[in-house]
XYZ file of C-alpha atoms in Angstrom:
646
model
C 18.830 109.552 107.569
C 18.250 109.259 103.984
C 17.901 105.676 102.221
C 20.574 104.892 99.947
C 21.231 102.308 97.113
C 22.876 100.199 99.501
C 20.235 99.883 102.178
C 18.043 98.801 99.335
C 20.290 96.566 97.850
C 20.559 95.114 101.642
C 16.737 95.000 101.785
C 16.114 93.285 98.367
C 18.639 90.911 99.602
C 17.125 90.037 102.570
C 13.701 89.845 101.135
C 15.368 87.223 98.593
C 16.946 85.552 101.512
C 14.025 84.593 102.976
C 11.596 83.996 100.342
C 14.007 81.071 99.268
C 14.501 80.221 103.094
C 10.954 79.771 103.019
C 10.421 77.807 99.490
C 13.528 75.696 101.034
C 11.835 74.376 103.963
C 8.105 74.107 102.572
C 9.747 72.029 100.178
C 8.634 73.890 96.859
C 11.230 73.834 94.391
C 13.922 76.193 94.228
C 13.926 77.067 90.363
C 9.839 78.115 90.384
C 8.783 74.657 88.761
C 5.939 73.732 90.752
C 6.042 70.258 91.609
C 4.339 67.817 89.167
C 5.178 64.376 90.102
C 7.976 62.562 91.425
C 8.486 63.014 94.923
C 5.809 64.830 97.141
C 6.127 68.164 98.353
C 5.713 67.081 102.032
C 8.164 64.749 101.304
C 10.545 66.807 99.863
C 9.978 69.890 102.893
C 10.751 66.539 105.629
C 13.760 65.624 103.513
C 15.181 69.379 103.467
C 14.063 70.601 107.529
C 16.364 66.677 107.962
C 19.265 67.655 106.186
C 19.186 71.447 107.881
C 19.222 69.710 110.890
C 21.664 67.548 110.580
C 24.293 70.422 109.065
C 23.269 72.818 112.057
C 23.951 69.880 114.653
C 27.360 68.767 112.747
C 28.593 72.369 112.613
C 27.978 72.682 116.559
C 29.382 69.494 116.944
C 32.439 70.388 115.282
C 33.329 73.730 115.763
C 31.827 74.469 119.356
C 32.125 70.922 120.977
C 35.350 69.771 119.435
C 34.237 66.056 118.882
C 35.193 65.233 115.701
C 34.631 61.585 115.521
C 31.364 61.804 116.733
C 30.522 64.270 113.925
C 31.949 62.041 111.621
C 29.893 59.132 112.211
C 26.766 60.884 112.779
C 27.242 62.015 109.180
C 28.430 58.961 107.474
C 25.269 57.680 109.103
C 22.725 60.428 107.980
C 24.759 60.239 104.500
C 23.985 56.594 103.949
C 20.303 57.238 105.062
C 19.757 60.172 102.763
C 22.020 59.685 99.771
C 19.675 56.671 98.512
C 16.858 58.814 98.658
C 18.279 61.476 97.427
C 19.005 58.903 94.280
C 15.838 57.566 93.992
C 13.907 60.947 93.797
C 16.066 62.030 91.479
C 15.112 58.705 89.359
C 11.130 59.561 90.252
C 11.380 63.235 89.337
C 13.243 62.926 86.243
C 9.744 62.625 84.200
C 8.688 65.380 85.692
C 11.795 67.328 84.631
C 11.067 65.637 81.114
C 7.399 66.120 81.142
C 8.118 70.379 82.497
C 10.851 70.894 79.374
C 8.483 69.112 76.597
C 5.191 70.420 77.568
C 4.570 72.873 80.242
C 7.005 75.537 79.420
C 6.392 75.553 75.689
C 2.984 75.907 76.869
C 2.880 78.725 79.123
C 5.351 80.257 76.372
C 2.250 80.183 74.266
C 0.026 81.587 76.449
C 2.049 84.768 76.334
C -0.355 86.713 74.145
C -3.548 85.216 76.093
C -2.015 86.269 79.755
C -0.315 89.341 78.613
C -0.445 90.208 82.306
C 1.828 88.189 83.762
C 5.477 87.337 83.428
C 6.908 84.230 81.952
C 7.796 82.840 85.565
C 4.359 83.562 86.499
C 2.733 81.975 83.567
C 4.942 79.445 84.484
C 3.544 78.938 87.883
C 0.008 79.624 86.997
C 0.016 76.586 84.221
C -0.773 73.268 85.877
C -0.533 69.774 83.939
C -0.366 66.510 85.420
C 1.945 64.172 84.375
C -1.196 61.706 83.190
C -2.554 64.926 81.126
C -5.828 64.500 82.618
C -6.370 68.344 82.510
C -4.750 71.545 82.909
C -5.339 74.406 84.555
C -4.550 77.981 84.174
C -5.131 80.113 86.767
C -6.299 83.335 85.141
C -5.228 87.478 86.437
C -7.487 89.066 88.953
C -8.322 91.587 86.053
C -8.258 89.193 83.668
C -11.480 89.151 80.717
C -12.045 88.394 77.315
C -11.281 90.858 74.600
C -13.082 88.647 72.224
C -11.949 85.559 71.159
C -9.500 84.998 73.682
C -11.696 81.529 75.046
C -11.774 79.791 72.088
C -7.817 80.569 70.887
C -7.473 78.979 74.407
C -9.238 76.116 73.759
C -7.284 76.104 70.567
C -4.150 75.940 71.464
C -4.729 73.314 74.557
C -6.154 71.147 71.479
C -3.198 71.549 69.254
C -0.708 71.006 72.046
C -2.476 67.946 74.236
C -4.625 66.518 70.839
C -8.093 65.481 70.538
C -11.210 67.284 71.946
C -11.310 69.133 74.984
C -13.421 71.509 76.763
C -13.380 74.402 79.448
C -14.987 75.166 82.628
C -14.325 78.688 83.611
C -14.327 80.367 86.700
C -14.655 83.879 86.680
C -16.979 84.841 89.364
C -15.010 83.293 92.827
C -11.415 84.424 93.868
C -8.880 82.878 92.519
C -10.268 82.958 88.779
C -9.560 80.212 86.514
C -10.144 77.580 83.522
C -10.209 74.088 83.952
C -9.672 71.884 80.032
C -10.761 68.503 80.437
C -10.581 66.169 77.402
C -14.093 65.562 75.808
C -15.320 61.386 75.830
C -16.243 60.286 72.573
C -19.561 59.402 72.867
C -20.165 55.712 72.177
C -21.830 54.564 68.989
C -25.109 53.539 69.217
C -26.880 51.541 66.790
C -30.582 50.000 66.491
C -30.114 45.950 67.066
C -29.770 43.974 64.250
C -32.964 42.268 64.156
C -36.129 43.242 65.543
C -38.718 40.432 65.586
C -42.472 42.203 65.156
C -44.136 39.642 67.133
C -41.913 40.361 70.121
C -43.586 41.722 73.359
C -42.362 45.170 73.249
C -43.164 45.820 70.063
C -46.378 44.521 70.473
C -47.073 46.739 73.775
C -45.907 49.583 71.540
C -48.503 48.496 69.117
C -51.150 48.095 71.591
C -50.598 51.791 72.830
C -51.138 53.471 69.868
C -53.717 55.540 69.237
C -55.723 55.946 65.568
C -53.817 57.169 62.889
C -49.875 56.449 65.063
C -47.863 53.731 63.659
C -45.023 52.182 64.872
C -42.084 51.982 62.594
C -39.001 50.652 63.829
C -36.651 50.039 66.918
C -34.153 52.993 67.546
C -30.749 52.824 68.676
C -31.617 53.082 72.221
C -33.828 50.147 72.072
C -37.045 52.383 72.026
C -39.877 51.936 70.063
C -40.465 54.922 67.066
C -44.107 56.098 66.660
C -45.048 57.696 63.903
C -48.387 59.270 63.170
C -50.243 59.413 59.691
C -52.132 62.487 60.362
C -51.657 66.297 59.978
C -48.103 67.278 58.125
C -47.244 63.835 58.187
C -50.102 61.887 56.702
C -48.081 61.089 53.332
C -45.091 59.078 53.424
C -41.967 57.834 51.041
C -39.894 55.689 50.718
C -36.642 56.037 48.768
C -34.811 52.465 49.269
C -32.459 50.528 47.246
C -32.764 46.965 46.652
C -32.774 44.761 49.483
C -33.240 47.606 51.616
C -36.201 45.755 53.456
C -38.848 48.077 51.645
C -40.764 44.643 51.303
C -41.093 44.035 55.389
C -41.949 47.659 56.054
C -44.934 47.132 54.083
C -46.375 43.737 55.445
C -46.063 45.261 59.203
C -47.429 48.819 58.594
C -50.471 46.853 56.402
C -51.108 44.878 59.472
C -51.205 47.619 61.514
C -53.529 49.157 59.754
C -55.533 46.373 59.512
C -55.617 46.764 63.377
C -57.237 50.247 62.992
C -59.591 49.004 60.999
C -58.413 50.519 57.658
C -58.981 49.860 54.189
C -55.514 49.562 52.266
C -55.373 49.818 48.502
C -52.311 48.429 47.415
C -50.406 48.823 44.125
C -47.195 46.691 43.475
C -46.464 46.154 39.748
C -43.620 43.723 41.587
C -46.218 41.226 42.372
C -44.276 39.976 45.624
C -43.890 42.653 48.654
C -48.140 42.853 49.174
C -48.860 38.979 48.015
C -49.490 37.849 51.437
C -52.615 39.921 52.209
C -54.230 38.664 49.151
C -57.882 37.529 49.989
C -58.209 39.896 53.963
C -61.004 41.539 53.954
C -60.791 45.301 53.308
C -57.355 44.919 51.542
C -57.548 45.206 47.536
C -54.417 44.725 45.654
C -53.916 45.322 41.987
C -50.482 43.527 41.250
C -51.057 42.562 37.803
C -48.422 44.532 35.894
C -50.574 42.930 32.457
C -53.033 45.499 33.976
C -52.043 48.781 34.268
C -55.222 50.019 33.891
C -56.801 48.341 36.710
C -54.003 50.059 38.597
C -54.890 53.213 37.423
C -58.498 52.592 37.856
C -58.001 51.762 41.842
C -56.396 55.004 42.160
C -59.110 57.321 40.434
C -61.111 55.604 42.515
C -59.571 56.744 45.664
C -59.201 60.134 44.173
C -62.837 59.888 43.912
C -63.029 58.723 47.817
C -61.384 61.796 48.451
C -63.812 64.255 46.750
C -66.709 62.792 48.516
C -64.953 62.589 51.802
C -64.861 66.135 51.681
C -68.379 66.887 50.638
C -69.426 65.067 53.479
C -66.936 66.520 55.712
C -68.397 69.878 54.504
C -71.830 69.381 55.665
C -70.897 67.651 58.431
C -67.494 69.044 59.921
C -67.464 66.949 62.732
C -67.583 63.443 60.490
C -64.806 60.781 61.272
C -63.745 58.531 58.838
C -62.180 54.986 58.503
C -58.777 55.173 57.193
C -57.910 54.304 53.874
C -54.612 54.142 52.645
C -53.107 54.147 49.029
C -49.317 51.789 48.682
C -48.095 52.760 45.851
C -45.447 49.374 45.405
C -42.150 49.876 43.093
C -43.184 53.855 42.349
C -40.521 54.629 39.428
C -42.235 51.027 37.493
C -45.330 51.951 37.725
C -44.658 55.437 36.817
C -42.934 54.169 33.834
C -45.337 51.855 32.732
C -48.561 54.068 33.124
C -47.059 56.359 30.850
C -46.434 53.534 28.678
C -50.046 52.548 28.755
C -51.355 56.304 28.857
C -49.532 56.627 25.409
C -50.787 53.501 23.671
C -54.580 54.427 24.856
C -54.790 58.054 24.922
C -56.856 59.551 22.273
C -56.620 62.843 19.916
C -56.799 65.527 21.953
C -55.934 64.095 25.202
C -52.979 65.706 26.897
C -49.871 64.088 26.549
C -48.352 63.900 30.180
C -50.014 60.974 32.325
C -53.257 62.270 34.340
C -52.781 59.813 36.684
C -50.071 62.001 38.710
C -53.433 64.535 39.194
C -55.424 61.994 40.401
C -52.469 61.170 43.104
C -51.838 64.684 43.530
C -55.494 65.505 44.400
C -54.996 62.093 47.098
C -52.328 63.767 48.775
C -53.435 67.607 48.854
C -57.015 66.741 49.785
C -56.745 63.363 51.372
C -55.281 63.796 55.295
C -58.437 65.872 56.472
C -60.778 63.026 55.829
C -58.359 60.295 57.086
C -56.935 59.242 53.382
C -53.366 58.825 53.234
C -50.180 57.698 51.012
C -47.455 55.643 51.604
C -45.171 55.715 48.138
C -42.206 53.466 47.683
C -39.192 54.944 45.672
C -35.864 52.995 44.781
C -35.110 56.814 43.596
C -37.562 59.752 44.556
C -36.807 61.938 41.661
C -39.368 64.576 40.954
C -39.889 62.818 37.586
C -40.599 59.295 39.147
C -44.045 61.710 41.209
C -45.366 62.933 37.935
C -42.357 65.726 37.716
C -46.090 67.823 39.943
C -44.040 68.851 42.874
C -45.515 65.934 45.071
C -41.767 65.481 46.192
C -41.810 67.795 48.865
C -45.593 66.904 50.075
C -43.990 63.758 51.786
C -43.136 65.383 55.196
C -41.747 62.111 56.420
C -39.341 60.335 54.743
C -37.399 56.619 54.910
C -34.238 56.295 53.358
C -32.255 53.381 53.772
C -28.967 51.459 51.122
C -28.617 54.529 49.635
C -25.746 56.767 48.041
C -24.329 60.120 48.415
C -26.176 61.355 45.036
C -29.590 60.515 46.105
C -28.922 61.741 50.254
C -28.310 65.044 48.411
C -31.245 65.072 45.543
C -33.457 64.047 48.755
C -32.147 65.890 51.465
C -29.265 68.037 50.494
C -27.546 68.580 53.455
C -23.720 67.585 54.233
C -21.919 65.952 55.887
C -23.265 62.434 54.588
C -24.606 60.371 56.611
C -23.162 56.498 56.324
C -25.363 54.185 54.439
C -25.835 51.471 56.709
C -26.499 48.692 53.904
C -28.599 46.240 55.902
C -31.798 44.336 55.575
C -34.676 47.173 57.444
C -31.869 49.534 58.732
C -33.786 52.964 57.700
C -33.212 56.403 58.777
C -35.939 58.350 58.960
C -36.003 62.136 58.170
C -38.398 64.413 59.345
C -37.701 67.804 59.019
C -34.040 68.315 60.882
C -34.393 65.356 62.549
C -32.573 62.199 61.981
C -32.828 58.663 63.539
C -31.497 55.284 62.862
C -34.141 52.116 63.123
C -34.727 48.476 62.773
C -37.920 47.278 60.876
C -39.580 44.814 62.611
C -39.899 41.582 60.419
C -42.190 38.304 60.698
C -42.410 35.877 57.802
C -45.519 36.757 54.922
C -47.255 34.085 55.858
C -47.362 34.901 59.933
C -48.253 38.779 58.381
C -51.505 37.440 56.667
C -52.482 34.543 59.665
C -52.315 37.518 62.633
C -54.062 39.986 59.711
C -57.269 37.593 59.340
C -57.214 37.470 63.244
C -57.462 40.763 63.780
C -60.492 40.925 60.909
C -62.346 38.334 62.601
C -61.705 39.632 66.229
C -62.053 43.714 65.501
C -64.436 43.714 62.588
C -64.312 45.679 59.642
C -66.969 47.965 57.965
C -67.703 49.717 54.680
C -69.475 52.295 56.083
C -67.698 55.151 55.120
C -66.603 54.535 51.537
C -69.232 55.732 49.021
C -68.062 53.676 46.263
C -66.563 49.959 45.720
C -63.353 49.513 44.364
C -62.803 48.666 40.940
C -62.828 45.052 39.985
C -59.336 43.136 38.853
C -59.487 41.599 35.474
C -58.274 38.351 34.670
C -54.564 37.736 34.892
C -53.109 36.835 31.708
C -49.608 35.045 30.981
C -46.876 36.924 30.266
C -45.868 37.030 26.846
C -43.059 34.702 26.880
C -45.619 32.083 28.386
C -47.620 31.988 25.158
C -47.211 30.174 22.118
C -48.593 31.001 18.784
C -51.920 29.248 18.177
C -51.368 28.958 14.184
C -48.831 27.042 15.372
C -49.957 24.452 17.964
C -52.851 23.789 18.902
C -54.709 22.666 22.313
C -54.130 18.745 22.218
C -51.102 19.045 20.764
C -49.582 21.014 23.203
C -51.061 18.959 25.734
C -49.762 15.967 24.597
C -46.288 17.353 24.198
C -46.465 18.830 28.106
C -47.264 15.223 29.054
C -44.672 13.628 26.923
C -42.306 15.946 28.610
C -43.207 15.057 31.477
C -45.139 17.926 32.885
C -47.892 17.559 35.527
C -51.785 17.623 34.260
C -55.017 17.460 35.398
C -57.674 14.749 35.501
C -58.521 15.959 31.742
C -54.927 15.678 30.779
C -54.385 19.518 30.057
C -51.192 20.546 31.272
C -50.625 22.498 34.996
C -49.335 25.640 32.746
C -50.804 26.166 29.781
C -48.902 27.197 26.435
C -51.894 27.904 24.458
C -51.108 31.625 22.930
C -54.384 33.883 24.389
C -55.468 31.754 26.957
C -55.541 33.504 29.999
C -54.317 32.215 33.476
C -56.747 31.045 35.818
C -56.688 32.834 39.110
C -55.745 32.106 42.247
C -57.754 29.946 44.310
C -58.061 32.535 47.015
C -60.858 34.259 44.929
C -64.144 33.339 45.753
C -65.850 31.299 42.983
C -68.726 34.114 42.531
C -66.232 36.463 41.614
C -64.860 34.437 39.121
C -67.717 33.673 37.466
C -68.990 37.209 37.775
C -65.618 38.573 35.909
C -66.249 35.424 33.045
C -69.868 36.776 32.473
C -68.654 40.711 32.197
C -67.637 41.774 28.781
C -64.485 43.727 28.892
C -64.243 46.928 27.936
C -61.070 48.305 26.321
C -59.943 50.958 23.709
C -58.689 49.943 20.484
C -55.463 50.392 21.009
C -55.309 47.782 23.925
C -57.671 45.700 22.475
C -55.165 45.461 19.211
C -52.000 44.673 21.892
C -54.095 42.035 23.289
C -55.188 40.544 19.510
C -51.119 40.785 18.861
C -50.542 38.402 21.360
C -52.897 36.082 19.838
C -50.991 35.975 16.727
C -53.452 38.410 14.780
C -52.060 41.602 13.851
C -54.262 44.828 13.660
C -53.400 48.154 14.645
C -55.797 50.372 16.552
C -55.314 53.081 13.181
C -57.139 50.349 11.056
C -59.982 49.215 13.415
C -60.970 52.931 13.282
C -60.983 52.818 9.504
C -62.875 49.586 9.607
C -65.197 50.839 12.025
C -65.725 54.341 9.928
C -66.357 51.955 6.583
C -67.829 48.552 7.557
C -71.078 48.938 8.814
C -71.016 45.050 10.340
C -68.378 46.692 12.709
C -69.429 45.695 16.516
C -70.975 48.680 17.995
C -68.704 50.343 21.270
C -69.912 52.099 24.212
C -69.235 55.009 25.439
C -67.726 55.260 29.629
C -66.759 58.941 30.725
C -66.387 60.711 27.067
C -64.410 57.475 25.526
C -65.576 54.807 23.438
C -64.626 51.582 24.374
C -65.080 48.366 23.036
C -65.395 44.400 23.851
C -62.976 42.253 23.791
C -64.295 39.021 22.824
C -66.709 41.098 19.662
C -63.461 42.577 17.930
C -61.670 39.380 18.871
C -64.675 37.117 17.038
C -64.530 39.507 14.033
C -60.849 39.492 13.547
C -60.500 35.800 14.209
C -59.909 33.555 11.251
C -62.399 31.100 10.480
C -62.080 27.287 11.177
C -61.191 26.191 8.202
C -63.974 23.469 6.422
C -63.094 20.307 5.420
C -63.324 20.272 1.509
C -65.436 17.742 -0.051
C -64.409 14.717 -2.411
C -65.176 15.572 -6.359
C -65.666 13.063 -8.597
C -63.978 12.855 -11.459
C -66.735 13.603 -13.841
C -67.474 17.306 -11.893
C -63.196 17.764 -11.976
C -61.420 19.553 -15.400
C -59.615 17.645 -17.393
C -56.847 20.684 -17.401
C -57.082 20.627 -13.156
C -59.161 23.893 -13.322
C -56.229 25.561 -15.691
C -57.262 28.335 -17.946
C -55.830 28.860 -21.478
C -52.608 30.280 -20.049
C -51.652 27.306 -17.537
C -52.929 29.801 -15.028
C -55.052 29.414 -11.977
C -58.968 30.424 -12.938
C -59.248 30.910 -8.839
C -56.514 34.005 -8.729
C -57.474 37.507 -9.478
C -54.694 39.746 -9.961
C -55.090 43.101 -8.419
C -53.234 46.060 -8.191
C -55.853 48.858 -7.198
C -55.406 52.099 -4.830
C -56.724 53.842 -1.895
C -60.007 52.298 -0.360
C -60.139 49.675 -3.338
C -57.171 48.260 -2.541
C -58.433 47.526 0.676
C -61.670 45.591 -0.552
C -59.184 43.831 -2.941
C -57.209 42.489 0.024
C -60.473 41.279 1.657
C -61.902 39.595 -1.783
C -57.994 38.173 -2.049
C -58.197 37.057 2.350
C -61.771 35.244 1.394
C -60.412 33.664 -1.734
């Protein structure tokens, strides 16, 4: 018999029948939602088998049985039993109702172009969000795969629709295949502690491990010391800090860590406060006079000079280890400033006109890590013009950076986003290569610095051994300029007795603490050792003109360096110079003696029979004494002498 569109109308109808028998008693809900809160599904399948129940055993009752009032107060019974809990999951479910028609059907809506394969009622069923949003999960087609894209548009959309960060664990090689988006934790924020104290035992066991050449520089935000070594790419390192970025600390506890390895530090700081505190340990020379550029300069050829022989030796003798020595330079973009400054006032005809001093620093850091001589260079801006505008920027492989702003991150660095200043006493990032990490300086107080730095002399030794020349000596410090007081003016006792009338502190002779004598130079610390002293009082100093005229302008007498060369091409009682490397120089206290006035004499009494009756008056009413002169050239210079000796 052949099927017709009834009998499959029947069947269909049937097949419908039961499936929602079957959802009815299991207790899933009879619309598709899946359940998502409220009232459990076990729950809700006991509620529904009870209430089947009860209408199968009220309909027997009634129709079959006949006993009416029994039926009828069974059921008001079971009605008062199951009415209130019919009420109160309708209260419970109605967020899920809320939650299904604000978020989980505009959802699977969405996903109608991602799971093309399926209807909306299964997409529908296949989309799973708590009410708590803790996740969701989409359970994916048994053919399901990615075209291309279709993972991240996923990922997508859950972000738009549930906020924030979330990410996806997919399942694609066990039956039945799906994705799992959980939301992504922020990671807490780390940061180094806020003060790390360098005497403290774990940075002091951190300091004991290290082997030659490692340094450690700093506590990181995980509490863990940072090593650092100054050899190989890394052996020159900068410094680009901003004011009271905690440059001054870094230096004191790297200094007196290298004092641990036995180094020998050279240190530059035209500040004349961040190095102080080493001043007389053994093996550490600082040149902090800013009054002395060119000792400055001088320590540095000399290490440049350290270098070249290093590597002769090293050449015959490949398997040579040195002693480290290490160049500071202090306050870079000062010093670079006022070398040229002093380069310009002493070079001579013919010399070039940018600063040499950058080659001598660029020899130190091309040729200096292979025989254990390194840089450490201290920016409050590392432009390429404050290194000598010689490329030496991009030689320092490892760089500090701390209270800076968006304008040097990207002359420096140059890569975005920027990172945060963090303006803090010793907060410094350092940079090496692509990496990036946050630290805390160790600090102790200068004075603790230079007491555990003489220990560590006394208990580890120290040796010359493997320098092949002495550093330069310092020369006197001299007062600032603003400290000085013309001597034409005032003299010695009379400033003294004004300092004591002001009431200013004086010696046993009754000079004054600070003296305001114009050219007398400070005396020097008391940390220098006598012999030195009177070593550097015995030396004459050797200058060019041009310095030696600055220094005779500060006495009061002026002569330019253009006229001491004429003096010394005419005047054959000019002091005789010497010549050091190709340049004449000059001393100090010769030119000073020449140009010097003389003492004036006390004039004697005449008596009146030796005096003119006119007062020494010639015919005119004129003085016999003056001699009027108007010459030219080279005459009118002997002219000015004969009219300076008259």
């Amino acid at each position: 018999m052949a099927r017709t569109e009834f009998d499959r109308q029947i069947e269909e109808g049937l097949e419908q029948a039961g499936l929602a028998f079957g959802r009815f008693v299991s207790g899933a809900p009879m619309d598709g939602d899946r359940a998502l809160g409220g009232m459990p599904r076990w729950a809700s399948a006991l509620l529904r088998v009870a209430v089947m129940a009860w209408a199968g055993w009220a309909a027997w009752m009634w129709w079959w049985v006949k006993d009416h009032e029994h039926a009828i107060r069974v059921s008001i019974v079971v009605g008062a039993v199951i009415l209130p809990i019919a009420i109160v999951a309708a209260i419970l479910s109605r967020s899920r109702r809320r939650h299904m028609r604000s978020l989980v059907i505009p959802m699977s809506m969405a996903l109608k172009d991602l799971l093309s394969g399926w209807d909306d009622h299964q997409r529908l069923r296949a989309l799973t969000i708590p009410l708590d949003r803790s996740f969701v999960a989409v359970r994916l087609p048994d053919g399901w795969h990615d075209p291309g894209g279709f993972k991240d548009q996923m990922r997508e959309l859950i972000q738009d629709r549930m906020g924030g960060l979330w990410s996806g664990e997919w399942n694609l090689k066990s039956h039945p295949f799906n994705v799992v988006f959980t939301p992504q934790k922020p990671k807490p924020k780390l940061e180094p502690p806020e003060r790390v104290d360098f005497f403290s035992d774990e940075v002091q066991e951190a300091i004991a491990a290290c082997a030659p050449g490692q340094i450690v520089l700093g506590i990181n935000e995980r509490n863990k010391p940072i090593v650092k070594e100054m050899t190989g790419e890394t052996a020159m390192w900068a410094l680009s800090v901003g004011s009271g970025g905690g440059k001054s600390s870094f230096l004191q506890m790297v200094i007196t860590q290298l004092i641990r390895q036995r180094a020998t530090v050279i240190g530059i700081d035209v500040k004349m406060a961040s190095i102080n505190c080493f001043e007389g340990v053994e093996g550490v020379h600082l040149y902090t006079d800013p009054g002395n550029i060119g000792d400055m300069r001088a320590a540095i050829s000399w290490a440049a000079r350290e270098v070249e022989a290093r590597n002769w030796v090293k050449k015959n003798d490949p398997k040579k280890d040195f002693d480290r020595l290490t160049l500071i330079l202090e306050e870079g973009n000062e010093f670079g400033d006022a070398s040229k400054e002093w380069w310009n006032d002493n070079k001579d005809k013919g010399d070039p006109a940018s600063d040499p001093i950058w080659g001598d620093i660029a020899s130190i850091m091309r040729m200096g890590r292979h025989v254990n001589v390194t840089l450490i260079g201290v920016f409050q801006d590392l432009r390429e013009a404050a290194v000598g505008s010689r490329g030496l920027r991009n030689m320092f492989r490892l760089i500090l950076m701390g209270n800076y702003n968006a304008n040097q991150w990207k002359m420096i660095v140059n890569t975005t986003p920027v990172p945060e200043s963090i303006d803090r006493a010793g907060r410094m990032m350092i940079i090496e290569g692509n990496r990036r990490v946050w630290i805390q300086v160790p600090y102790a107080d200068p004075d603790e610095f230079r007491a555990h730095s003489m220990e560590l002399r006394a208990k580890l030794g120290y040796s010359t051994e493997d320098l092949y020349g002495n550093p330069p000596a310092r020369s006197r410090q001299r007062l600032p300029s603003l400290l000085q007081e013309s001597q034409l003016l005032f003299t010695k006792e009379s400033v003294a007795q004004q300092a004591v009338a002001a009431g200013q502190d004086s010696d046993a002779d009754g000079r004054p603490a600070v003296s305001m004598v114009k050219g007398e130079v400070l005396e020097l610390e008391a940390a220098e050792e006598p012999a030195l002293l009177a070593e550097s009082e015995k030396e004459d100093e050797l200058l060019p003109l041009a310095e030696i005229s600055r220094r005779l302008g500060a006495e009061g007498i002026e002569v330019s360096a253009s006229l001491m060369r004429q003096h010394k091409r005419r005047r054959s009682n000019f002091p005789a110079g010497q010549v050091v490397e190709g340049r004449e120089l000059f001393a100090f206290e010769d030119l000073a003696d020449y140009y010097r006035p003389d003492e004036p004499e006390e004039p004697e009494e005449e008596s009146d029979e030796e005096s003119d009756e006119d007062g020494g008056l010639d015919e005119d009413g004129e003085d016999e004494s003056r001699v009027e002169c108007r010459p030219e050239g080279d005459v009118a210079e002997e002219c000015q002498e004969h009219s300076d000796a008259t």
